[in-house]
GROMACS .gro file of C-alpha atoms in nm:
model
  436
    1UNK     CA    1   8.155  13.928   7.141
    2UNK     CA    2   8.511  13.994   7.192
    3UNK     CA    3   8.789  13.904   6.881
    4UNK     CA    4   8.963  13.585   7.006
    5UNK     CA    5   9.264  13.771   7.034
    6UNK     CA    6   9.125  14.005   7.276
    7UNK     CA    7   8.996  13.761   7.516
    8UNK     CA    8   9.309  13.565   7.575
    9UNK     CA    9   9.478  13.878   7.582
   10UNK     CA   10   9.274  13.922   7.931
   11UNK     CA   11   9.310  13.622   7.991
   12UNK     CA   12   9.701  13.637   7.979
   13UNK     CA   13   9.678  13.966   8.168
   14UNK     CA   14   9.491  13.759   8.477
   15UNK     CA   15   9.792  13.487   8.461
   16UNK     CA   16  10.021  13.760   8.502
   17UNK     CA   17   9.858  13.946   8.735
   18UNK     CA   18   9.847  13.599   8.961
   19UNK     CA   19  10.182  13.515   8.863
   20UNK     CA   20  10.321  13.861   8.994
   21UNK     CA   21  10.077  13.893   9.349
   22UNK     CA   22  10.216  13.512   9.406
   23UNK     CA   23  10.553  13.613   9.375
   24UNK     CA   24  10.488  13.936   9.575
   25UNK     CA   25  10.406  13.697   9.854
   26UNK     CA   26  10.660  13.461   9.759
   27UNK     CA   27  11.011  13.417   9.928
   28UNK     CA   28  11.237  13.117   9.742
   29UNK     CA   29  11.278  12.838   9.979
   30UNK     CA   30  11.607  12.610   9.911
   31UNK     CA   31  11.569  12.248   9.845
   32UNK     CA   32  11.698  12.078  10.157
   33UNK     CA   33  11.458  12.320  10.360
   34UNK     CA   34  11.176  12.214  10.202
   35UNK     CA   35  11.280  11.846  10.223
   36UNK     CA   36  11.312  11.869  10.608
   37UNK     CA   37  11.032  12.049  10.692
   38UNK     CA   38  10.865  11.769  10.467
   39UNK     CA   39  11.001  11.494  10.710
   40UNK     CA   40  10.961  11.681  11.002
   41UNK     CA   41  10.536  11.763  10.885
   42UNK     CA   42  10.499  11.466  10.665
   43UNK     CA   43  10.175  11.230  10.851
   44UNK     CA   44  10.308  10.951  10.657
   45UNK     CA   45  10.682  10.947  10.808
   46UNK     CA   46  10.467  10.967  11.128
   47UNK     CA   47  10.270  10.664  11.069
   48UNK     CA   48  10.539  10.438  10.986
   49UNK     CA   49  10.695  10.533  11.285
   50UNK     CA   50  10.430  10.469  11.484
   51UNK     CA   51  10.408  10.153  11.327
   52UNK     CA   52  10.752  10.069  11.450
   53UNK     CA   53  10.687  10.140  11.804
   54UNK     CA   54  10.411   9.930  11.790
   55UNK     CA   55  10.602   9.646  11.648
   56UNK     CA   56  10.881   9.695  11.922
   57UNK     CA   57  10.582   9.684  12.205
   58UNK     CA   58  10.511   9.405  12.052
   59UNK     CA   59  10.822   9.245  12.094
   60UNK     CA   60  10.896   9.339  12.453
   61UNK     CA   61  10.541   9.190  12.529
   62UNK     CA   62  10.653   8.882  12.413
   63UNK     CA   63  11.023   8.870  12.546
   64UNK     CA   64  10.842   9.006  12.888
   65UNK     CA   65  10.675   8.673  12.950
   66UNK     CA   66  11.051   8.571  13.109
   67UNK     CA   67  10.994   8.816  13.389
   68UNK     CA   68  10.751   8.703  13.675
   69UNK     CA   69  10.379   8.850  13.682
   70UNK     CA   70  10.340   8.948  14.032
   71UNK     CA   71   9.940   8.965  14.117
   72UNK     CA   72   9.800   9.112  14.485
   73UNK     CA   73   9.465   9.109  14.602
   74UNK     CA   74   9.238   8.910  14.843
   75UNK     CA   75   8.960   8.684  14.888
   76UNK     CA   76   8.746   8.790  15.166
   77UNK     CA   77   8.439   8.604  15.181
   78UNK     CA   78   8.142   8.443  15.419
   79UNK     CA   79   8.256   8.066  15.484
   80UNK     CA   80   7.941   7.829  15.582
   81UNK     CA   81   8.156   7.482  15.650
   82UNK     CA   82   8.452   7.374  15.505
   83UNK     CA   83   8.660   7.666  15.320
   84UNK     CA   84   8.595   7.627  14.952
   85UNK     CA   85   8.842   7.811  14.728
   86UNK     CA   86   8.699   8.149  14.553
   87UNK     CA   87   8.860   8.145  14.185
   88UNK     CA   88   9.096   7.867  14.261
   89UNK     CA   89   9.242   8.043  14.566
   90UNK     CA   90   9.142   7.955  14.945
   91UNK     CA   91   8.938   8.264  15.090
   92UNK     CA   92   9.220   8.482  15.196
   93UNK     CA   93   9.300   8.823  15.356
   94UNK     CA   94   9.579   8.920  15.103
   95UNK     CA   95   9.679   8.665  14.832
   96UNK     CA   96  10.018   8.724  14.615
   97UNK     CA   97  10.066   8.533  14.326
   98UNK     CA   98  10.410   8.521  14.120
   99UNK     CA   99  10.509   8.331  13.797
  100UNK     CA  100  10.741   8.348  13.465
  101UNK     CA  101  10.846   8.118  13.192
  102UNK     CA  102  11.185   7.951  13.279
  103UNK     CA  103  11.226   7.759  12.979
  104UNK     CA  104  11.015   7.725  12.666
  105UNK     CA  105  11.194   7.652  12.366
  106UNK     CA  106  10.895   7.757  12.158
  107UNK     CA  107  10.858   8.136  12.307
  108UNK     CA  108  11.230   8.160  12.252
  109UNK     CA  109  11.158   8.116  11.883
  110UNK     CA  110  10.834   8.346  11.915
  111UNK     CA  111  11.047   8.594  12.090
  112UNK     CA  112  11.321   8.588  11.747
  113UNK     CA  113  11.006   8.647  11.560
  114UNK     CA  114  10.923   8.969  11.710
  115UNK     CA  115  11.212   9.117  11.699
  116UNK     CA  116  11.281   9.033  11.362
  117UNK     CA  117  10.933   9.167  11.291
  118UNK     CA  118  11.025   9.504  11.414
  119UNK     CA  119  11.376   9.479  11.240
  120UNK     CA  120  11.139   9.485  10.938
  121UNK     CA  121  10.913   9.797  11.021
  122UNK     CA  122  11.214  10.001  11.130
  123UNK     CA  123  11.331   9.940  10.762
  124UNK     CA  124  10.976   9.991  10.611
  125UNK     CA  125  10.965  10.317  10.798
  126UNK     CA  126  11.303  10.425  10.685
  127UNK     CA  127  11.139  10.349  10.305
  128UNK     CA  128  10.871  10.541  10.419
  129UNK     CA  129  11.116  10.835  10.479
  130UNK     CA  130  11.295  10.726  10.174
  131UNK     CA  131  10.967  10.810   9.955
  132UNK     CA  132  10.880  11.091  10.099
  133UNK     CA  133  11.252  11.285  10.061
  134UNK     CA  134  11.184  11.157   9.657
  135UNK     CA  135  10.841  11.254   9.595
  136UNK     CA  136  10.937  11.620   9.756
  137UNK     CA  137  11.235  11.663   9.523
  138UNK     CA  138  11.074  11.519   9.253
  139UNK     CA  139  10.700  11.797   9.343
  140UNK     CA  140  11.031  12.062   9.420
  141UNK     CA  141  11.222  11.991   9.069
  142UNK     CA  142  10.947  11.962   8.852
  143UNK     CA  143  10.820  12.319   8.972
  144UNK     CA  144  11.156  12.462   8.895
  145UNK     CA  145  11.091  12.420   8.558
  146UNK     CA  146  10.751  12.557   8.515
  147UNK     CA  147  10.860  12.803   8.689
  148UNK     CA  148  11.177  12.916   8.480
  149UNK     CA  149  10.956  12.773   8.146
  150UNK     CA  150  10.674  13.025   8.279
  151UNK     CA  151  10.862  13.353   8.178
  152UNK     CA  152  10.944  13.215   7.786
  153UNK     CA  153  10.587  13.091   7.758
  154UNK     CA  154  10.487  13.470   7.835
  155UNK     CA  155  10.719  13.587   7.586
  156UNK     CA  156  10.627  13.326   7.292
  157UNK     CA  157  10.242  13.405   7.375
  158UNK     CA  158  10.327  13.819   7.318
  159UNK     CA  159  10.499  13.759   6.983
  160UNK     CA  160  10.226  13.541   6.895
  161UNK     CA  161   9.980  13.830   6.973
  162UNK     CA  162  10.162  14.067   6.774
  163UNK     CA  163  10.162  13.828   6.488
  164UNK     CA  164   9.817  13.783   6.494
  165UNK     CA  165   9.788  14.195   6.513
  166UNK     CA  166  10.011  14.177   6.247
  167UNK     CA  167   9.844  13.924   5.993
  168UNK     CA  168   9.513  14.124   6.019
  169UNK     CA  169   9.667  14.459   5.931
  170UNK     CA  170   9.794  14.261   5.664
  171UNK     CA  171   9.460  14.126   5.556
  172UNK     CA  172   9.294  14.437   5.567
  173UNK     CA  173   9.570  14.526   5.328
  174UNK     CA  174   9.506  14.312   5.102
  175UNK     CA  175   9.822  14.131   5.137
  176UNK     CA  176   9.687  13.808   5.284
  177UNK     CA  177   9.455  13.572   5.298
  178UNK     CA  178   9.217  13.503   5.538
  179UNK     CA  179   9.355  13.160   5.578
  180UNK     CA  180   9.604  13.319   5.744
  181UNK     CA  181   9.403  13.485   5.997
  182UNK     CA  182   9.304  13.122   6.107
  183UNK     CA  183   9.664  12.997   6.137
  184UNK     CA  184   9.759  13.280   6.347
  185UNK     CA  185   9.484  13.242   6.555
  186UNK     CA  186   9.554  12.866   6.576
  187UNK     CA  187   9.907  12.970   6.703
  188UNK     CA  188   9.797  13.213   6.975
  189UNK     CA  189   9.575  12.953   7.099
  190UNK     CA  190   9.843  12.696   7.124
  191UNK     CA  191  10.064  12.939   7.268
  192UNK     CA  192   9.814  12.991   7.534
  193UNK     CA  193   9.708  12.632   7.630
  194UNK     CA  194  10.119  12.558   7.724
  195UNK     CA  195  10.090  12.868   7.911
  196UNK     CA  196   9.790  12.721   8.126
  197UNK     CA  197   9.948  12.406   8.123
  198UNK     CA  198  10.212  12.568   8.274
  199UNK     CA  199  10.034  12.783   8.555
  200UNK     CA  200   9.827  12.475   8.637
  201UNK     CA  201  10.108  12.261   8.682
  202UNK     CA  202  10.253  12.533   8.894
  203UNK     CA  203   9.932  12.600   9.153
  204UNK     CA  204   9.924  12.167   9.178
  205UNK     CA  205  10.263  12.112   9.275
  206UNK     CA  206  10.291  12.388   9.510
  207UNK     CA  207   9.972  12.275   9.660
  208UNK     CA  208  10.137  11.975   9.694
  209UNK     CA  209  10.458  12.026   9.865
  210UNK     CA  210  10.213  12.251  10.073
  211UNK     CA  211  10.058  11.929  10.172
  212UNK     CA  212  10.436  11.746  10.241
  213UNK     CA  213  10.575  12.090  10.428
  214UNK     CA  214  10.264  12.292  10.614
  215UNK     CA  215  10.362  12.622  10.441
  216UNK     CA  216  10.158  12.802  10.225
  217UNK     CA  217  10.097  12.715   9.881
  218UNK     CA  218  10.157  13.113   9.765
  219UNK     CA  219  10.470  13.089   9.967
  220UNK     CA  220  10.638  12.824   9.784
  221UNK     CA  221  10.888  12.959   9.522
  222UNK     CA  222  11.198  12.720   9.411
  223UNK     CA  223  11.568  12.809   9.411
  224UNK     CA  224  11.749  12.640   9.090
  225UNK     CA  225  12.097  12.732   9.250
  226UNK     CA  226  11.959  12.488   9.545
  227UNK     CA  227  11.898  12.192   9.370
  228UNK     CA  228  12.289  11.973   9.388
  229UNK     CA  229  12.413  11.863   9.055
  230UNK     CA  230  12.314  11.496   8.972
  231UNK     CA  231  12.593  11.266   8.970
  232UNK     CA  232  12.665  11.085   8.640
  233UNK     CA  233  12.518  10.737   8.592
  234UNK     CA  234  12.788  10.493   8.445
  235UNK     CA  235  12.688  10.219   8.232
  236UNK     CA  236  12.982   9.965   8.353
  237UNK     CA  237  12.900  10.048   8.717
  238UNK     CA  238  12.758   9.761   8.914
  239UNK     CA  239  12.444   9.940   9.050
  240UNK     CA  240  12.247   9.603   9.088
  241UNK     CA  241  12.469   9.466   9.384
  242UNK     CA  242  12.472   9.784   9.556
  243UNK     CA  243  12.072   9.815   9.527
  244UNK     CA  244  12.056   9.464   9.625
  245UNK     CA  245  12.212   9.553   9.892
  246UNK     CA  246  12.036   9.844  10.036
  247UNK     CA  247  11.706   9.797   9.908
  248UNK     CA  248  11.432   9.821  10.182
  249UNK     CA  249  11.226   9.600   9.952
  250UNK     CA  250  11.474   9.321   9.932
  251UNK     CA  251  11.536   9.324  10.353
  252UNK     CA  252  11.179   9.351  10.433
  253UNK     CA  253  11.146   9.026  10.220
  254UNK     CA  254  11.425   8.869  10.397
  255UNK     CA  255  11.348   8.988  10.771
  256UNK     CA  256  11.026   8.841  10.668
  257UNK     CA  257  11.124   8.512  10.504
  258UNK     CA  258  11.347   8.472  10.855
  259UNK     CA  259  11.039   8.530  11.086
  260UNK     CA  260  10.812   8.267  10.950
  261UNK     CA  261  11.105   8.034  10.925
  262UNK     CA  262  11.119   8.153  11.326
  263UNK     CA  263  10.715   8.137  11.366
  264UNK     CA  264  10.698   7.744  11.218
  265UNK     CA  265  10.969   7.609  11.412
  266UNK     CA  266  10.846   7.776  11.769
  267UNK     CA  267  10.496   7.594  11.619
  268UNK     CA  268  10.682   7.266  11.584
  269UNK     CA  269  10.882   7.332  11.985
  270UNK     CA  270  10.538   7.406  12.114
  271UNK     CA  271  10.517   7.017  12.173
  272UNK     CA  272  10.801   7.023  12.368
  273UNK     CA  273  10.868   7.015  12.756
  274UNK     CA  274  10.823   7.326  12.883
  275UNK     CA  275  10.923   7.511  13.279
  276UNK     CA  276  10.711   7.750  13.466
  277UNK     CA  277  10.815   7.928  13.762
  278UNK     CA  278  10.529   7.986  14.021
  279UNK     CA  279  10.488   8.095  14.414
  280UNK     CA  280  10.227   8.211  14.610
  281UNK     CA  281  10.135   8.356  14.957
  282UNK     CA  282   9.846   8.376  15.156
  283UNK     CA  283   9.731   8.541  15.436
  284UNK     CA  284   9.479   8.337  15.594
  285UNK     CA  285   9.182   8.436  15.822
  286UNK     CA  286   9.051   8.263  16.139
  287UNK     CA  287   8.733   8.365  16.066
  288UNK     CA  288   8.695   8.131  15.736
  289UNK     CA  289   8.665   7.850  15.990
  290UNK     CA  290   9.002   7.664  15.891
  291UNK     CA  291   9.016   7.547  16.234
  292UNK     CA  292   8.767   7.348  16.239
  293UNK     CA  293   8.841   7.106  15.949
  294UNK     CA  294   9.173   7.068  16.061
  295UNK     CA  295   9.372   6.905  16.329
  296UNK     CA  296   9.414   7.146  16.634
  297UNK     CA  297   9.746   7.362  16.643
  298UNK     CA  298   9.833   7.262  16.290
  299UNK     CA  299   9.657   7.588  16.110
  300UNK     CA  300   9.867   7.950  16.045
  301UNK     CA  301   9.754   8.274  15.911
  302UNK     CA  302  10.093   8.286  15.691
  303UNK     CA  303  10.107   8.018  15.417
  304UNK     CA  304  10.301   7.995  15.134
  305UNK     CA  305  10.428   7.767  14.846
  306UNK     CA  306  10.707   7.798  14.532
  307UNK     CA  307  10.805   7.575  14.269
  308UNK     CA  308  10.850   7.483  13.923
  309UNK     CA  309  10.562   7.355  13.659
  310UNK     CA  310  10.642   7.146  13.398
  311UNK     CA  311  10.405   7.043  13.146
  312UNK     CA  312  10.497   6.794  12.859
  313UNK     CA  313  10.229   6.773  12.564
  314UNK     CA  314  10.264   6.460  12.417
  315UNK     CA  315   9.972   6.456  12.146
  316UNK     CA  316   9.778   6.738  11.954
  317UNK     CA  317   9.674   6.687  11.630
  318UNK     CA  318   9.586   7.042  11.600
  319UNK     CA  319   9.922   7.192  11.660
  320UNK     CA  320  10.056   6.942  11.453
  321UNK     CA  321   9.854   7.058  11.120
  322UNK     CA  322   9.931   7.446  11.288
  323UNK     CA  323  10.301   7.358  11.277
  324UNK     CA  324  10.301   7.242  10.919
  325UNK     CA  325  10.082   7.498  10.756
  326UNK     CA  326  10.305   7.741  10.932
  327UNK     CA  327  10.626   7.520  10.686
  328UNK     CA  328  10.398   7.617  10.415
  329UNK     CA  329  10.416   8.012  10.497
  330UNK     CA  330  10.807   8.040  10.533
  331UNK     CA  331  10.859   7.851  10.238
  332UNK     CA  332  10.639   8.053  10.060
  333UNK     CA  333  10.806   8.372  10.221
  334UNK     CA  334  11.159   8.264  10.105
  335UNK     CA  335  10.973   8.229   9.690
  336UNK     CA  336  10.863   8.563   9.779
  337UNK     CA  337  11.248   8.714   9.903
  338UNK     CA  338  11.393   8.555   9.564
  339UNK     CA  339  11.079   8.724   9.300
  340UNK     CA  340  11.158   9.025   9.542
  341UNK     CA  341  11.558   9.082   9.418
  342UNK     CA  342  11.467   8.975   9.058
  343UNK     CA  343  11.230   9.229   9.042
  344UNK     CA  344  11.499   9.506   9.198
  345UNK     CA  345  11.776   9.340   9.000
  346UNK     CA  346  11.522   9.460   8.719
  347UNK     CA  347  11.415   9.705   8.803
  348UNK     CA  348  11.760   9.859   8.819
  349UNK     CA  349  11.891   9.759   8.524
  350UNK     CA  350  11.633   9.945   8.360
  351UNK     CA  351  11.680  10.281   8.582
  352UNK     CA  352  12.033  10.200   8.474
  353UNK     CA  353  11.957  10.193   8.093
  354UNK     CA  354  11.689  10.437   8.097
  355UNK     CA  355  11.974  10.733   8.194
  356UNK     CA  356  12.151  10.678   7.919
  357UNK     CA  357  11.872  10.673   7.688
  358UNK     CA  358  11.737  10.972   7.847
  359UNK     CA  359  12.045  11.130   7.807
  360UNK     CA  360  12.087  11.086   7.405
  361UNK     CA  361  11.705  11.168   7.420
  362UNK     CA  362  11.830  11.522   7.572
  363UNK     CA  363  12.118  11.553   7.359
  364UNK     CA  364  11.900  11.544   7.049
  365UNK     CA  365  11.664  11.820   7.195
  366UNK     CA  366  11.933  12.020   7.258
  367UNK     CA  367  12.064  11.967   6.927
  368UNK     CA  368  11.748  12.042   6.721
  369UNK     CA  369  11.714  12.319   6.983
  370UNK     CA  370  11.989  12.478   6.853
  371UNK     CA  371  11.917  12.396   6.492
  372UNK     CA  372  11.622  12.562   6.501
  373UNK     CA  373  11.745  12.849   6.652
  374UNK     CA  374  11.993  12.894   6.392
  375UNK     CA  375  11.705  12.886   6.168
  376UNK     CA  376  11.527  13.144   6.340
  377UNK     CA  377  11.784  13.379   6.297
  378UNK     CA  378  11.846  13.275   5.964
  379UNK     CA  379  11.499  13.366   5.879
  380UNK     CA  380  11.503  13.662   6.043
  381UNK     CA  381  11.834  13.808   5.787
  382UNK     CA  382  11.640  13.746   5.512
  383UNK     CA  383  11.373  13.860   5.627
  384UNK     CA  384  11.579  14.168   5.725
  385UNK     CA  385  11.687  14.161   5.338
  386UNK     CA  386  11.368  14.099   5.200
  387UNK     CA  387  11.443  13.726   5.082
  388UNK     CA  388  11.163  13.585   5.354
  389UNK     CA  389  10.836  13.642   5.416
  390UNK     CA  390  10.702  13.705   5.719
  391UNK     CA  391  10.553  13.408   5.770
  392UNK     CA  392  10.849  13.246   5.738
  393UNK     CA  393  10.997  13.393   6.028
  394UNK     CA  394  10.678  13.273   6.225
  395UNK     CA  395  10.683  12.932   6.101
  396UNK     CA  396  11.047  12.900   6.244
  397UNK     CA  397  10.974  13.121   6.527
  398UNK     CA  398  10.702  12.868   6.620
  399UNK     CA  399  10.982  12.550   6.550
  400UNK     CA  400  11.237  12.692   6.800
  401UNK     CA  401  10.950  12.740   7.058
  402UNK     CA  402  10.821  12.401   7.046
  403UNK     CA  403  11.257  12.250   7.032
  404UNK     CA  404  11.278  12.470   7.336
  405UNK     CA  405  10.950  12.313   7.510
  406UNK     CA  406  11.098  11.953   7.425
  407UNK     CA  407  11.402  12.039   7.541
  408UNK     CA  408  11.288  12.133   7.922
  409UNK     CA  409  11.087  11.808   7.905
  410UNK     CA  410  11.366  11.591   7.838
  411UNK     CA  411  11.616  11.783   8.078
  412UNK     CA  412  11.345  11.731   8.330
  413UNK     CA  413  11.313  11.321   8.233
  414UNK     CA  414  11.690  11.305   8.258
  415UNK     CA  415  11.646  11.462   8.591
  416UNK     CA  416  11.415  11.257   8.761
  417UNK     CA  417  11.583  10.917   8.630
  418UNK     CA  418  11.927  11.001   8.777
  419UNK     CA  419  11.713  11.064   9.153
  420UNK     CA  420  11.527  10.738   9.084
  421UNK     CA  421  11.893  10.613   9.059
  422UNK     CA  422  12.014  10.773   9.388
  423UNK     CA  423  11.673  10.649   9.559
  424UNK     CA  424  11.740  10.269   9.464
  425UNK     CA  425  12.145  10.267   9.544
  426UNK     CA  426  12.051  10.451   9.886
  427UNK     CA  427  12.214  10.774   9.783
  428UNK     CA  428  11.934  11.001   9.816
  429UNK     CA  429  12.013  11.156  10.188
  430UNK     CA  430  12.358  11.209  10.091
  431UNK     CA  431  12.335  11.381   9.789
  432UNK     CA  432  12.103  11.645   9.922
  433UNK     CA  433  12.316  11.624  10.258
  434UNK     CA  434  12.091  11.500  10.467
  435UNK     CA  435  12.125  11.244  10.810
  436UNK     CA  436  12.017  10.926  10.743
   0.00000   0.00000   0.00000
């Protein structure tokens, strides 16, 4: 078998060798053009929208029922005796039927509970969009760094393969230990697994934003210079009335609190008087025999009738328990609206908080960061002067790697808290410049 070293040496060589034939194919695609063609592809965005449409259907079909329902056809038919009706209308060449509500208090309410109902999907579907414009920028940041941490991870994993060449010259010399074999081993190997954490995290988010943008997974290559600068996060700003305010969560709890409030009164007005408007027109045959059940000269082909309906229910017991469980549901939907902005209010006091955590967090990365790297090249004088040993130099070699590692992870944190900021304040199209 193969040394160790000599394996993931080919196995480096095949992550470059990837790494350069997917950026031979590879042409750097700016943020904002990767978010639109993510809105523009994205099946989700679709699907709420189609949602809406429905919903608005919806609503005409139910404000519609103000505009008559005109219905022609005819009742031809045998007639043995007296004329009976043929689905509640006489037997009739042509037959035109008209009617539409005139007043019903109830469909009025029904009617304000569509709409509102809609009100609510347009806003779900602009959360939709909301989700999707976050998720890409989130798939689109994170790959940015992998993608700049890619190149140092090569660079740590070929002075880690020179130390190990190093440590066995060293052994064979006499000089060290075995031991020491094993630790530089150990260090290759860890060098290696970041570096195929790395690649791995690259091929799954640009499958990803594949997914979100139709173009090509090998295609997909990020542009630092793209992404805007993140607006600061102050502590003393007043971020939970603003998200309050344009939280999708928070109106989709109140459009919905408002049409159940809208649903259980139209159940209680369903008792009430209601006005129908209805005409009809018939065209008569004399071969139906009409003429002979009624007195001479008084029948005509050309009859017709219009008026009002009015109904007034007066007792249902079932409409009555209808109406009251229907009490139940918007009083349980205005519980719902309230546990809706505590949890935002929350929620955004801790998006709030978390920055400047996050932001200490990266200040003490890039603080040891730099300590570390002072202590590199520290090492590396005395080294120079013979004051150091060698493994020395790779034991604080191997610190500053790992500082600089942290470091991109908590940059990257920082990141993606400040756009979970801009997401919940409704700031997210504007900062990348996008329509809303």
């Amino acid at each position: 078998m193969q040394p160790a070293s000599h394996r993931l040496s080919s196995a480096l060589l095949m992550v470059f060798c990837l790494s350069s034939v997917v950026k031979a194919v590879a042409d750097p695609v700016p943020l904002k053009r990767v978010v639109e063609l993510a809105l523009t592809h994205s099946t989700s965005a679709a699907s709420a929208e189609a949602m809406a449409q429905r919903a608005y259907s919806s609503y005409r079909e139910t404000k519609n029922q103000y505009l008559p329902t005109l219905v022609v056809g005819s009742g031809l038919g045998y007639t043995q005796g007296y004329p009976l009706s043929l689905e509640g209308s006489a037997p009739s060449i042509v037959n035109t039927t008209a009617q539409s509500t005139v007043f019903n208090a109830a469909l009025r309410d029904f009617v304000r509970e569509s709409r509102t109902q809609w009100q609510a999907t347009t806003v779900r579907s602009k959360d939709e969009r909301d989700q999707l414009i976050q998720d890409t920028v989130l798939s689109y940041a994170e790959l940015n760094k992998w993608e700049s941490l890619l190149a140092h991870l090569g660079e740590e994993y070929s002075a880690a393969l020179k130390m190990e060449q190093l440590v066995n010259e060293r052994i064979q010399a006499g000089v060290d230990s075995p031991q020491a074999r094993t630790q530089a081993r150990l260090n290759t190997a860890r060098v290696y697994l970041h570096l195929s954490q790395a690649q791995g995290s690259i091929d799954v988010l640009r499958a990803r934003l594949s997914e979100f943008t139709g173009l090509r997974a090998a295609s997909i290559e990020t542009m630092a210079d793209s992404i805007p600068a993140l607006p600061e996060v102050k502590q003393d700003e007043n971020l939970i009335a603003r998200a309050l305010e344009v939280s999708p969560a928070v109106q989709i709890a109140s459009l919905n609190a408002t049409a159940l409030s809208f649903h259980a009164r139209a159940e209680h007005r369903t008792m009430w008087p209601t006005l129908d408007f209805a005409a009809q027109y018939a065209l008569l045959a004399s071969f139906n025999n009409y003429q002979r059940f009624f007195q001479k000269g008084t029948f005509q082909s050309n009859n017709a009738s219009i008026g009002g309906v009015i109904r007034f229910p007066f007792f249902s017991p079932t409409q009555r328990a209808a109406a009251r469980a229907a009490d139940f549901d918007a009083l349980r939907a205005k519980h719902d609206r309230e546990t809706t902005k505590d949890q935002v209010s929350e929620q955004t006091l801790k998006l709030q908080r978390s920055v400047e955590q996050l932001a200490a967090a990266q200040d003490v990365a890039d603080l040891e960061y730099e300590m570390a790297k002072s202590n590199l090249d520290a090492v590396q004088i005395r080294v120079d002067s013979g004051t150091a040993t060698l493994h020395e130099e790779d034991d604080a070699r191997n610190q500053a790697n790992e500082r600089y590692n942290t470091l991109q992870d908590a940059r990257f944190d920082l990141q993606r808290a400040r756009i979970a900021v801009l997401r919940v304040t409704g700031d997210l199209s504007s900062w990348l410049g996008l329509s809303k």
